[in-house]
Structure formats: structure tokens, C-alpha cells
Amino acid sequence: MVVASSNPHNKEMQIRRRISNIFNKREEDFPSLKEYNDYLEEVEDMIFKLIEGIDVQAIEEKITNYQQENAEQIMINQARKAEDLAAAMAASKGLPVQADTDGSSQAGFVAGAQGQYAPTVAGGQPRPTGMAPQPVPLAGGLDMHGYALDDEEMMRLQAERGGRAGGWSIELSKKRALEEAFASIWI
């Protein structure tokens, strides 16, 4: 089936999309990198010939035969692609990512529900299912330094220390407020 289009770019994109949905094997489907590269080269040759209109009938027969012989593998790879896309969409929205049914890992880091990052297990090992592990709060309502979270004085002290660590001081704030107040009087 040759796609007819007035725009050559659209024609190429339609052919590439069609062929990539059929010839959708991944590197892990091959025993060696050389065999995978040979497969990719063969696919690109077919795409080029279809775009240029070279030996179209033979290429279409080859595609049909491949579809019939590898129908199950094509569907499995399309499902894997859809799962990867769904996982990428969920990760981009900060939603928890579900594990693949085969236990493979595709991502390096996955964004959790509250913006934390949970590393996934690489190298074909299974990754945890469900939500990424969340930090466990410390006992007694204490922060990471052991200060009580509900103590107002401690919260003020922490805010002041944080400000000083960033170069801010209460004196600087008072001086700026006075300068701005006096500057507005003379205008």
C-alpha cells in the first residue's frame, strides 16, 4: 500500500509511521547489536524504496509476509510501546508509574506523587510495583534536626537561621524599610 500525498514530507512521515508500527522490534529482541543494526538498516532501505517508488510491489509483499509471520510479536511490541508512553506521560505529570507486566525497567528516575524522585532498578531486574516509597515522618512531630514542628519559637528561630544562611538579617531589613520610607517623603 503506497500512501499518496501532495506533500513529500507528509508522504514520508506516513510511510515511516506505518513501517515503524509493523517493524517495531527493539535492541533487546536481538542477540547482538550487529543483528539489530542490520535490522534497522533493512527497515530504512524499505522506507527509502517506498518513498522513492522503487520496487514498491516487492516491498509491499515483504511487509505483508512479515506481518503474517510476526503478528503476535508486532502486537506485543505495540503494547510495550503503549505502556512506555503511558509511563512517560504519568511521570511527566508527577503520577506514580505502574510496573511493566514483564518486570522490565525503562526509566532511570520516576517522579513520585509529591515530587520526590524514586530510582527504578535498571538492568532488567524487576522494579517495585505501585507507589514509590515515601519518606517516613520522624516520631513525635520533629523535623529533620530534632526540633518540635509545632513550637512557634522554634519555627521563628529556624526561619531566622535560614534567612541568615542566605545572607539576610533583621538589621538589613529594618534599614531598607527606613530608607524606602524616608525616600518616599521627599518625592
mmCIF file with all atom_site columns, C-alpha atoms in Angstrom:
data_model
loop_
_atom_site.group_PDB
_atom_site.id
_atom_site.type_symbol
_atom_site.label_atom_id
_atom_site.label_alt_id
_atom_site.label_comp_id
_atom_site.label_asym_id
_atom_site.label_entity_id
_atom_site.label_seq_id
_atom_site.pdbx_PDB_ins_code
_atom_site.Cartn_x
_atom_site.Cartn_y
_atom_site.Cartn_z
_atom_site.occupancy
_atom_site.B_iso_or_equiv
_atom_site.pdbx_formal_charge
_atom_site.auth_seq_id
_atom_site.auth_comp_id
_atom_site.auth_asym_id
_atom_site.auth_atom_id
_atom_site.pdbx_PDB_model_num
ATOM 1   C CA . MET A 1 1   ? 0.000  0.000   0.000  1.00 0.00 ? 1   MET A CA 1
ATOM 2   C CA . VAL A 1 2   ? 1.584  3.255   -1.129 1.00 0.00 ? 2   VAL A CA 1
ATOM 3   C CA . VAL A 1 3   ? 0.446  6.436   0.541  1.00 0.00 ? 3   VAL A CA 1
ATOM 4   C CA . ALA A 1 4   ? -0.306 9.162   -1.952 1.00 0.00 ? 4   ALA A CA 1
ATOM 5   C CA . SER A 1 5   ? 0.152  12.695  -0.739 1.00 0.00 ? 5   SER A CA 1
ATOM 6   C CA . SER A 1 6   ? 0.777  16.030  -2.397 1.00 0.00 ? 6   SER A CA 1
ATOM 7   C CA . ASN A 1 7   ? 3.367  16.981  0.225  1.00 0.00 ? 7   ASN A CA 1
ATOM 8   C CA . PRO A 1 8   ? 6.504  14.760  0.035  1.00 0.00 ? 8   PRO A CA 1
ATOM 9   C CA . HIS A 1 9   ? 7.229  15.348  3.733  1.00 0.00 ? 9   HIS A CA 1
ATOM 10  C CA . ASN A 1 10  ? 3.754  14.111  4.718  1.00 0.00 ? 10  ASN A CA 1
ATOM 11  C CA . LYS A 1 11  ? 4.193  11.083  2.477  1.00 0.00 ? 11  LYS A CA 1
ATOM 12  C CA . GLU A 1 12  ? 7.492  10.220  4.150  1.00 0.00 ? 12  GLU A CA 1
ATOM 13  C CA . MET A 1 13  ? 6.044  10.674  7.640  1.00 0.00 ? 13  MET A CA 1
ATOM 14  C CA . GLN A 1 14  ? 3.047  8.462   6.829  1.00 0.00 ? 14  GLN A CA 1
ATOM 15  C CA . ILE A 1 15  ? 5.282  5.738   5.400  1.00 0.00 ? 15  ILE A CA 1
ATOM 16  C CA . ARG A 1 16  ? 7.681  5.919   8.377  1.00 0.00 ? 16  ARG A CA 1
ATOM 17  C CA . ARG A 1 17  ? 4.798  5.759   10.851 1.00 0.00 ? 17  ARG A CA 1
ATOM 18  C CA . ARG A 1 18  ? 3.237  2.772   9.064  1.00 0.00 ? 18  ARG A CA 1
ATOM 19  C CA . ILE A 1 19  ? 6.517  0.849   8.785  1.00 0.00 ? 19  ILE A CA 1
ATOM 20  C CA . SER A 1 20  ? 7.580  1.605   12.374 1.00 0.00 ? 20  SER A CA 1
ATOM 21  C CA . ASN A 1 21  ? 4.261  0.201   13.653 1.00 0.00 ? 21  ASN A CA 1
ATOM 22  C CA . ILE A 1 22  ? 4.985  -3.056  11.807 1.00 0.00 ? 22  ILE A CA 1
ATOM 23  C CA . PHE A 1 23  ? 8.784  -3.350  12.128 1.00 0.00 ? 23  PHE A CA 1
ATOM 24  C CA . ASN A 1 24  ? 8.857  -2.422  15.807 1.00 0.00 ? 24  ASN A CA 1
ATOM 25  C CA . LYS A 1 25  ? 11.495 -4.692  17.303 1.00 0.00 ? 25  LYS A CA 1
ATOM 26  C CA . ARG A 1 26  ? 13.847 -3.302  19.935 1.00 0.00 ? 26  ARG A CA 1
ATOM 27  C CA . GLU A 1 27  ? 17.525 -3.854  20.592 1.00 0.00 ? 27  GLU A CA 1
ATOM 28  C CA . GLU A 1 28  ? 16.770 -6.313  23.405 1.00 0.00 ? 28  GLU A CA 1
ATOM 29  C CA . ASP A 1 29  ? 14.893 -8.501  20.890 1.00 0.00 ? 29  ASP A CA 1
ATOM 30  C CA . PHE A 1 30  ? 18.204 -9.346  19.162 1.00 0.00 ? 30  PHE A CA 1
ATOM 31  C CA . PRO A 1 31  ? 21.122 -11.452 20.385 1.00 0.00 ? 31  PRO A CA 1
ATOM 32  C CA . SER A 1 32  ? 23.701 -8.893  19.217 1.00 0.00 ? 32  SER A CA 1
ATOM 33  C CA . LEU A 1 33  ? 23.977 -5.216  18.382 1.00 0.00 ? 33  LEU A CA 1
ATOM 34  C CA . LYS A 1 34  ? 25.122 -6.078  14.862 1.00 0.00 ? 34  LYS A CA 1
ATOM 35  C CA . GLU A 1 35  ? 21.922 -8.035  14.156 1.00 0.00 ? 35  GLU A CA 1
ATOM 36  C CA . TYR A 1 36  ? 19.841 -5.147  15.496 1.00 0.00 ? 36  TYR A CA 1
ATOM 37  C CA . ASN A 1 37  ? 21.716 -2.643  13.320 1.00 0.00 ? 37  ASN A CA 1
ATOM 38  C CA . ASP A 1 38  ? 21.240 -4.903  10.273 1.00 0.00 ? 38  ASP A CA 1
ATOM 39  C CA . TYR A 1 39  ? 17.501 -4.993  11.029 1.00 0.00 ? 39  TYR A CA 1
ATOM 40  C CA . LEU A 1 40  ? 17.360 -1.187  11.282 1.00 0.00 ? 40  LEU A CA 1
ATOM 41  C CA . GLU A 1 41  ? 19.274 -0.824  8.028  1.00 0.00 ? 41  GLU A CA 1
ATOM 42  C CA . GLU A 1 42  ? 16.889 -3.177  6.242  1.00 0.00 ? 42  GLU A CA 1
ATOM 43  C CA . VAL A 1 43  ? 13.893 -1.202  7.552  1.00 0.00 ? 43  VAL A CA 1
ATOM 44  C CA . GLU A 1 44  ? 15.425 2.099   6.402  1.00 0.00 ? 44  GLU A CA 1
ATOM 45  C CA . ASP A 1 45  ? 16.103 0.613   2.950  1.00 0.00 ? 45  ASP A CA 1
ATOM 46  C CA . MET A 1 46  ? 12.442 -0.398  2.670  1.00 0.00 ? 46  MET A CA 1
ATOM 47  C CA . ILE A 1 47  ? 11.283 3.061   3.765  1.00 0.00 ? 47  ILE A CA 1
ATOM 48  C CA . PHE A 1 48  ? 13.582 4.732   1.230  1.00 0.00 ? 48  PHE A CA 1
ATOM 49  C CA . LYS A 1 49  ? 12.349 2.490   -1.592 1.00 0.00 ? 49  LYS A CA 1
ATOM 50  C CA . LEU A 1 50  ? 8.709  3.141   -0.700 1.00 0.00 ? 50  LEU A CA 1
ATOM 51  C CA . ILE A 1 51  ? 9.257  6.905   -0.587 1.00 0.00 ? 51  ILE A CA 1
ATOM 52  C CA . GLU A 1 52  ? 11.110 6.917   -3.902 1.00 0.00 ? 52  GLU A CA 1
ATOM 53  C CA . GLY A 1 53  ? 8.718  4.438   -5.547 1.00 0.00 ? 53  GLY A CA 1
ATOM 54  C CA . ILE A 1 54  ? 11.437 1.823   -6.169 1.00 0.00 ? 54  ILE A CA 1
ATOM 55  C CA . ASP A 1 55  ? 10.307 -1.815  -6.327 1.00 0.00 ? 55  ASP A CA 1
ATOM 56  C CA . VAL A 1 56  ? 7.119  -0.977  -4.391 1.00 0.00 ? 56  VAL A CA 1
ATOM 57  C CA . GLN A 1 57  ? 5.296  -4.235  -5.186 1.00 0.00 ? 57  GLN A CA 1
ATOM 58  C CA . ALA A 1 58  ? 8.138  -6.393  -3.814 1.00 0.00 ? 58  ALA A CA 1
ATOM 59  C CA . ILE A 1 59  ? 8.422  -4.248  -0.670 1.00 0.00 ? 59  ILE A CA 1
ATOM 60  C CA . GLU A 1 60  ? 4.665  -4.444  -0.050 1.00 0.00 ? 60  GLU A CA 1
ATOM 61  C CA . GLU A 1 61  ? 4.786  -8.248  -0.388 1.00 0.00 ? 61  GLU A CA 1
ATOM 62  C CA . LYS A 1 62  ? 7.701  -8.372  2.064  1.00 0.00 ? 62  LYS A CA 1
ATOM 63  C CA . ILE A 1 63  ? 5.735  -6.217  4.541  1.00 0.00 ? 63  ILE A CA 1
ATOM 64  C CA . THR A 1 64  ? 2.651  -8.421  4.204  1.00 0.00 ? 64  THR A CA 1
ATOM 65  C CA . ASN A 1 65  ? 4.673  -11.596 4.740  1.00 0.00 ? 65  ASN A CA 1
ATOM 66  C CA . TYR A 1 66  ? 6.431  -10.098 7.762  1.00 0.00 ? 66  TYR A CA 1
ATOM 67  C CA . GLN A 1 67  ? 3.071  -9.035  9.251  1.00 0.00 ? 67  GLN A CA 1
ATOM 68  C CA . GLN A 1 68  ? 1.644  -12.534 8.847  1.00 0.00 ? 68  GLN A CA 1
ATOM 69  C CA . GLU A 1 69  ? 4.710  -14.301 10.251 1.00 0.00 ? 69  GLU A CA 1
ATOM 70  C CA . ASN A 1 70  ? 5.244  -11.927 13.187 1.00 0.00 ? 70  ASN A CA 1
ATOM 71  C CA . ALA A 1 71  ? 1.694  -10.811 14.069 1.00 0.00 ? 71  ALA A CA 1
ATOM 72  C CA . GLU A 1 72  ? 1.986  -11.811 17.732 1.00 0.00 ? 72  GLU A CA 1
ATOM 73  C CA . GLN A 1 73  ? 5.401  -10.157 18.209 1.00 0.00 ? 73  GLN A CA 1
ATOM 74  C CA . ILE A 1 74  ? 4.156  -6.981  16.496 1.00 0.00 ? 74  ILE A CA 1
ATOM 75  C CA . MET A 1 75  ? 1.188  -6.764  18.877 1.00 0.00 ? 75  MET A CA 1
ATOM 76  C CA . ILE A 1 76  ? 3.389  -7.411  21.918 1.00 0.00 ? 76  ILE A CA 1
ATOM 77  C CA . ASN A 1 77  ? 5.798  -4.660  20.866 1.00 0.00 ? 77  ASN A CA 1
ATOM 78  C CA . GLN A 1 78  ? 2.923  -2.243  20.199 1.00 0.00 ? 78  GLN A CA 1
ATOM 79  C CA . ALA A 1 79  ? 1.591  -2.951  23.701 1.00 0.00 ? 79  ALA A CA 1
ATOM 80  C CA . ARG A 1 80  ? 5.064  -2.359  25.200 1.00 0.00 ? 80  ARG A CA 1
ATOM 81  C CA . LYS A 1 81  ? 5.318  0.916   23.312 1.00 0.00 ? 81  LYS A CA 1
ATOM 82  C CA . ALA A 1 82  ? 1.893  1.984   24.610 1.00 0.00 ? 82  ALA A CA 1
ATOM 83  C CA . GLU A 1 83  ? 2.910  1.061   28.188 1.00 0.00 ? 83  GLU A CA 1
ATOM 84  C CA . ASP A 1 84  ? 6.137  3.043   27.864 1.00 0.00 ? 84  ASP A CA 1
ATOM 85  C CA . LEU A 1 85  ? 4.214  6.038   26.541 1.00 0.00 ? 85  LEU A CA 1
ATOM 86  C CA . ALA A 1 86  ? 1.695  5.803   29.390 1.00 0.00 ? 86  ALA A CA 1
ATOM 87  C CA . ALA A 1 87  ? 4.517  5.570   31.929 1.00 0.00 ? 87  ALA A CA 1
ATOM 88  C CA . ALA A 1 88  ? 6.272  8.583   30.397 1.00 0.00 ? 88  ALA A CA 1
ATOM 89  C CA . MET A 1 89  ? 3.037  10.589  30.452 1.00 0.00 ? 89  MET A CA 1
ATOM 90  C CA . ALA A 1 90  ? 2.388  9.637   34.078 1.00 0.00 ? 90  ALA A CA 1
ATOM 91  C CA . ALA A 1 91  ? 5.946  10.530  35.057 1.00 0.00 ? 91  ALA A CA 1
ATOM 92  C CA . SER A 1 92  ? 5.713  13.902  33.313 1.00 0.00 ? 92  SER A CA 1
ATOM 93  C CA . LYS A 1 93  ? 2.545  14.647  35.290 1.00 0.00 ? 93  LYS A CA 1
ATOM 94  C CA . GLY A 1 94  ? 4.138  13.504  38.563 1.00 0.00 ? 94  GLY A CA 1
ATOM 95  C CA . LEU A 1 95  ? 1.867  10.479  38.910 1.00 0.00 ? 95  LEU A CA 1
ATOM 96  C CA . PRO A 1 96  ? 3.056  7.108   40.200 1.00 0.00 ? 96  PRO A CA 1
ATOM 97  C CA . VAL A 1 97  ? 4.236  4.746   37.478 1.00 0.00 ? 97  VAL A CA 1
ATOM 98  C CA . GLN A 1 98  ? 2.957  1.171   37.255 1.00 0.00 ? 98  GLN A CA 1
ATOM 99  C CA . ALA A 1 99  ? 5.472  -1.613  36.694 1.00 0.00 ? 99  ALA A CA 1
ATOM 100 C CA . ASP A 1 100 ? 5.558  -3.394  33.350 1.00 0.00 ? 100 ASP A CA 1
ATOM 101 C CA . THR A 1 101 ? 3.976  -6.814  33.233 1.00 0.00 ? 101 THR A CA 1
ATOM 102 C CA . ASP A 1 102 ? 7.286  -8.392  32.215 1.00 0.00 ? 102 ASP A CA 1
ATOM 103 C CA . GLY A 1 103 ? 9.161  -6.590  35.006 1.00 0.00 ? 103 GLY A CA 1
ATOM 104 C CA . SER A 1 104 ? 11.472 -4.691  32.686 1.00 0.00 ? 104 SER A CA 1
ATOM 105 C CA . SER A 1 105 ? 12.687 -1.243  33.567 1.00 0.00 ? 105 SER A CA 1
ATOM 106 C CA . GLN A 1 106 ? 12.838 1.554   31.028 1.00 0.00 ? 106 GLN A CA 1
ATOM 107 C CA . ALA A 1 107 ? 13.224 4.748   33.060 1.00 0.00 ? 107 ALA A CA 1
ATOM 108 C CA . GLY A 1 108 ? 16.081 5.880   35.250 1.00 0.00 ? 108 GLY A CA 1
ATOM 109 C CA . PHE A 1 109 ? 14.074 8.005   37.661 1.00 0.00 ? 109 PHE A CA 1
ATOM 110 C CA . VAL A 1 110 ? 10.345 8.307   38.129 1.00 0.00 ? 110 VAL A CA 1
ATOM 111 C CA . ALA A 1 111 ? 8.641  11.340  39.640 1.00 0.00 ? 111 ALA A CA 1
ATOM 112 C CA . GLY A 1 112 ? 6.523  10.443  42.646 1.00 0.00 ? 112 GLY A CA 1
ATOM 113 C CA . ALA A 1 113 ? 3.189  11.925  43.641 1.00 0.00 ? 113 ALA A CA 1
ATOM 114 C CA . GLN A 1 114 ? 4.675  14.679  45.814 1.00 0.00 ? 114 GLN A CA 1
ATOM 115 C CA . GLY A 1 115 ? 7.600  15.497  43.522 1.00 0.00 ? 115 GLY A CA 1
ATOM 116 C CA . GLN A 1 116 ? 10.142 13.154  45.091 1.00 0.00 ? 116 GLN A CA 1
ATOM 117 C CA . TYR A 1 117 ? 12.252 11.005  42.815 1.00 0.00 ? 117 TYR A CA 1
ATOM 118 C CA . ALA A 1 118 ? 12.450 7.293   43.316 1.00 0.00 ? 118 ALA A CA 1
ATOM 119 C CA . PRO A 1 119 ? 15.159 5.432   41.389 1.00 0.00 ? 119 PRO A CA 1
ATOM 120 C CA . THR A 1 120 ? 13.997 2.431   39.430 1.00 0.00 ? 120 THR A CA 1
ATOM 121 C CA . VAL A 1 121 ? 16.038 -0.720  39.176 1.00 0.00 ? 121 VAL A CA 1
ATOM 122 C CA . ALA A 1 122 ? 17.966 -0.941  35.912 1.00 0.00 ? 122 ALA A CA 1
ATOM 123 C CA . GLY A 1 123 ? 19.407 -3.897  34.101 1.00 0.00 ? 123 GLY A CA 1
ATOM 124 C CA . GLY A 1 124 ? 16.278 -5.990  33.563 1.00 0.00 ? 124 GLY A CA 1
ATOM 125 C CA . GLN A 1 125 ? 15.630 -6.534  37.245 1.00 0.00 ? 125 GLN A CA 1
ATOM 126 C CA . PRO A 1 126 ? 12.062 -6.044  38.434 1.00 0.00 ? 126 PRO A CA 1
ATOM 127 C CA . ARG A 1 127 ? 11.158 -2.656  39.773 1.00 0.00 ? 127 ARG A CA 1
ATOM 128 C CA . PRO A 1 128 ? 8.796  -2.143  42.700 1.00 0.00 ? 128 PRO A CA 1
ATOM 129 C CA . THR A 1 129 ? 5.103  -2.036  41.915 1.00 0.00 ? 129 THR A CA 1
ATOM 130 C CA . GLY A 1 130 ? 2.687  0.660   42.972 1.00 0.00 ? 130 GLY A CA 1
ATOM 131 C CA . MET A 1 131 ? 3.704  3.959   44.505 1.00 0.00 ? 131 MET A CA 1
ATOM 132 C CA . ALA A 1 132 ? 7.312  4.895   45.055 1.00 0.00 ? 132 ALA A CA 1
ATOM 133 C CA . PRO A 1 133 ? 8.403  4.628   48.696 1.00 0.00 ? 133 PRO A CA 1
ATOM 134 C CA . GLN A 1 134 ? 7.640  7.828   50.568 1.00 0.00 ? 134 GLN A CA 1
ATOM 135 C CA . PRO A 1 135 ? 9.742  9.287   53.401 1.00 0.00 ? 135 PRO A CA 1
ATOM 136 C CA . VAL A 1 136 ? 8.607  8.211   56.844 1.00 0.00 ? 136 VAL A CA 1
ATOM 137 C CA . PRO A 1 137 ? 7.952  11.107  59.256 1.00 0.00 ? 137 PRO A CA 1
ATOM 138 C CA . LEU A 1 138 ? 10.078 11.155  62.394 1.00 0.00 ? 138 LEU A CA 1
ATOM 139 C CA . ALA A 1 139 ? 8.341  10.314  65.635 1.00 0.00 ? 139 ALA A CA 1
ATOM 140 C CA . GLY A 1 140 ? 6.891  12.975  67.881 1.00 0.00 ? 140 GLY A CA 1
ATOM 141 C CA . GLY A 1 141 ? 6.312  15.688  65.266 1.00 0.00 ? 141 GLY A CA 1
ATOM 142 C CA . LEU A 1 142 ? 10.019 16.540  64.993 1.00 0.00 ? 142 LEU A CA 1
ATOM 143 C CA . ASP A 1 143 ? 11.733 17.933  61.917 1.00 0.00 ? 143 ASP A CA 1
ATOM 144 C CA . MET A 1 144 ? 14.947 16.503  60.489 1.00 0.00 ? 144 MET A CA 1
ATOM 145 C CA . HIS A 1 145 ? 17.045 18.410  63.071 1.00 0.00 ? 145 HIS A CA 1
ATOM 146 C CA . GLY A 1 146 ? 15.011 17.184  66.037 1.00 0.00 ? 146 GLY A CA 1
ATOM 147 C CA . TYR A 1 147 ? 13.109 20.447  66.633 1.00 0.00 ? 147 TYR A CA 1
ATOM 148 C CA . ALA A 1 148 ? 9.425  20.359  67.503 1.00 0.00 ? 148 ALA A CA 1
ATOM 149 C CA . LEU A 1 149 ? 7.364  21.379  64.486 1.00 0.00 ? 149 LEU A CA 1
ATOM 150 C CA . ASP A 1 150 ? 4.547  22.954  66.494 1.00 0.00 ? 150 ASP A CA 1
ATOM 151 C CA . ASP A 1 151 ? 6.750  25.141  68.700 1.00 0.00 ? 151 ASP A CA 1
ATOM 152 C CA . GLU A 1 152 ? 6.283  28.740  67.439 1.00 0.00 ? 152 GLU A CA 1
ATOM 153 C CA . GLU A 1 153 ? 9.539  29.995  68.895 1.00 0.00 ? 153 GLU A CA 1
ATOM 154 C CA . MET A 1 154 ? 11.457 27.174  67.248 1.00 0.00 ? 154 MET A CA 1
ATOM 155 C CA . MET A 1 155 ? 9.787  27.866  63.898 1.00 0.00 ? 155 MET A CA 1
ATOM 156 C CA . ARG A 1 156 ? 10.753 31.576  64.142 1.00 0.00 ? 156 ARG A CA 1
ATOM 157 C CA . LEU A 1 157 ? 14.305 30.635  65.059 1.00 0.00 ? 157 LEU A CA 1
ATOM 158 C CA . GLN A 1 158 ? 14.535 28.244  62.125 1.00 0.00 ? 158 GLN A CA 1
ATOM 159 C CA . ALA A 1 159 ? 13.232 30.899  59.714 1.00 0.00 ? 159 ALA A CA 1
ATOM 160 C CA . GLU A 1 160 ? 15.761 33.417  61.051 1.00 0.00 ? 160 GLU A CA 1
ATOM 161 C CA . ARG A 1 161 ? 18.628 30.929  60.764 1.00 0.00 ? 161 ARG A CA 1
ATOM 162 C CA . GLY A 1 162 ? 17.561 30.059  57.234 1.00 0.00 ? 162 GLY A CA 1
ATOM 163 C CA . GLY A 1 163 ? 17.488 33.736  56.316 1.00 0.00 ? 163 GLY A CA 1
ATOM 164 C CA . ARG A 1 164 ? 20.927 34.353  57.764 1.00 0.00 ? 164 ARG A CA 1
ATOM 165 C CA . ALA A 1 165 ? 22.280 31.382  55.860 1.00 0.00 ? 165 ALA A CA 1
ATOM 166 C CA . GLY A 1 166 ? 21.053 33.132  52.704 1.00 0.00 ? 166 GLY A CA 1
ATOM 167 C CA . GLY A 1 167 ? 22.652 36.461  53.660 1.00 0.00 ? 167 GLY A CA 1
ATOM 168 C CA . TRP A 1 168 ? 19.545 38.110  55.133 1.00 0.00 ? 168 TRP A CA 1
ATOM 169 C CA . SER A 1 169 ? 19.495 39.805  58.521 1.00 0.00 ? 169 SER A CA 1
ATOM 170 C CA . ILE A 1 170 ? 16.819 41.619  60.509 1.00 0.00 ? 170 ILE A CA 1
ATOM 171 C CA . GLU A 1 171 ? 19.018 44.752  60.604 1.00 0.00 ? 171 GLU A CA 1
ATOM 172 C CA . LEU A 1 172 ? 19.279 44.798  56.829 1.00 0.00 ? 172 LEU A CA 1
ATOM 173 C CA . SER A 1 173 ? 15.514 44.515  56.554 1.00 0.00 ? 173 SER A CA 1
ATOM 174 C CA . LYS A 1 174 ? 14.935 47.391  59.032 1.00 0.00 ? 174 LYS A CA 1
ATOM 175 C CA . LYS A 1 175 ? 17.499 49.609  57.279 1.00 0.00 ? 175 LYS A CA 1
ATOM 176 C CA . ARG A 1 176 ? 15.902 49.052  53.881 1.00 0.00 ? 176 ARG A CA 1
ATOM 177 C CA . ALA A 1 177 ? 12.405 49.760  55.231 1.00 0.00 ? 177 ALA A CA 1
ATOM 178 C CA . LEU A 1 178 ? 13.606 53.052  56.772 1.00 0.00 ? 178 LEU A CA 1
ATOM 179 C CA . GLU A 1 179 ? 15.414 54.112  53.579 1.00 0.00 ? 179 GLU A CA 1
ATOM 180 C CA . GLU A 1 180 ? 12.335 53.426  51.475 1.00 0.00 ? 180 GLU A CA 1
ATOM 181 C CA . ALA A 1 181 ? 10.088 55.282  53.937 1.00 0.00 ? 181 ALA A CA 1
ATOM 182 C CA . PHE A 1 182 ? 12.319 58.394  54.016 1.00 0.00 ? 182 PHE A CA 1
ATOM 183 C CA . ALA A 1 183 ? 12.835 58.304  50.252 1.00 0.00 ? 183 ALA A CA 1
ATOM 184 C CA . SER A 1 184 ? 9.075  58.438  49.692 1.00 0.00 ? 184 SER A CA 1
ATOM 185 C CA . ILE A 1 185 ? 8.699  61.520  51.939 1.00 0.00 ? 185 ILE A CA 1
ATOM 186 C CA . TRP A 1 186 ? 10.995 63.675  49.781 1.00 0.00 ? 186 TRP A CA 1
ATOM 187 C CA . ILE A 1 187 ? 9.338  62.801  46.498 1.00 0.00 ? 187 ILE A CA 1
#
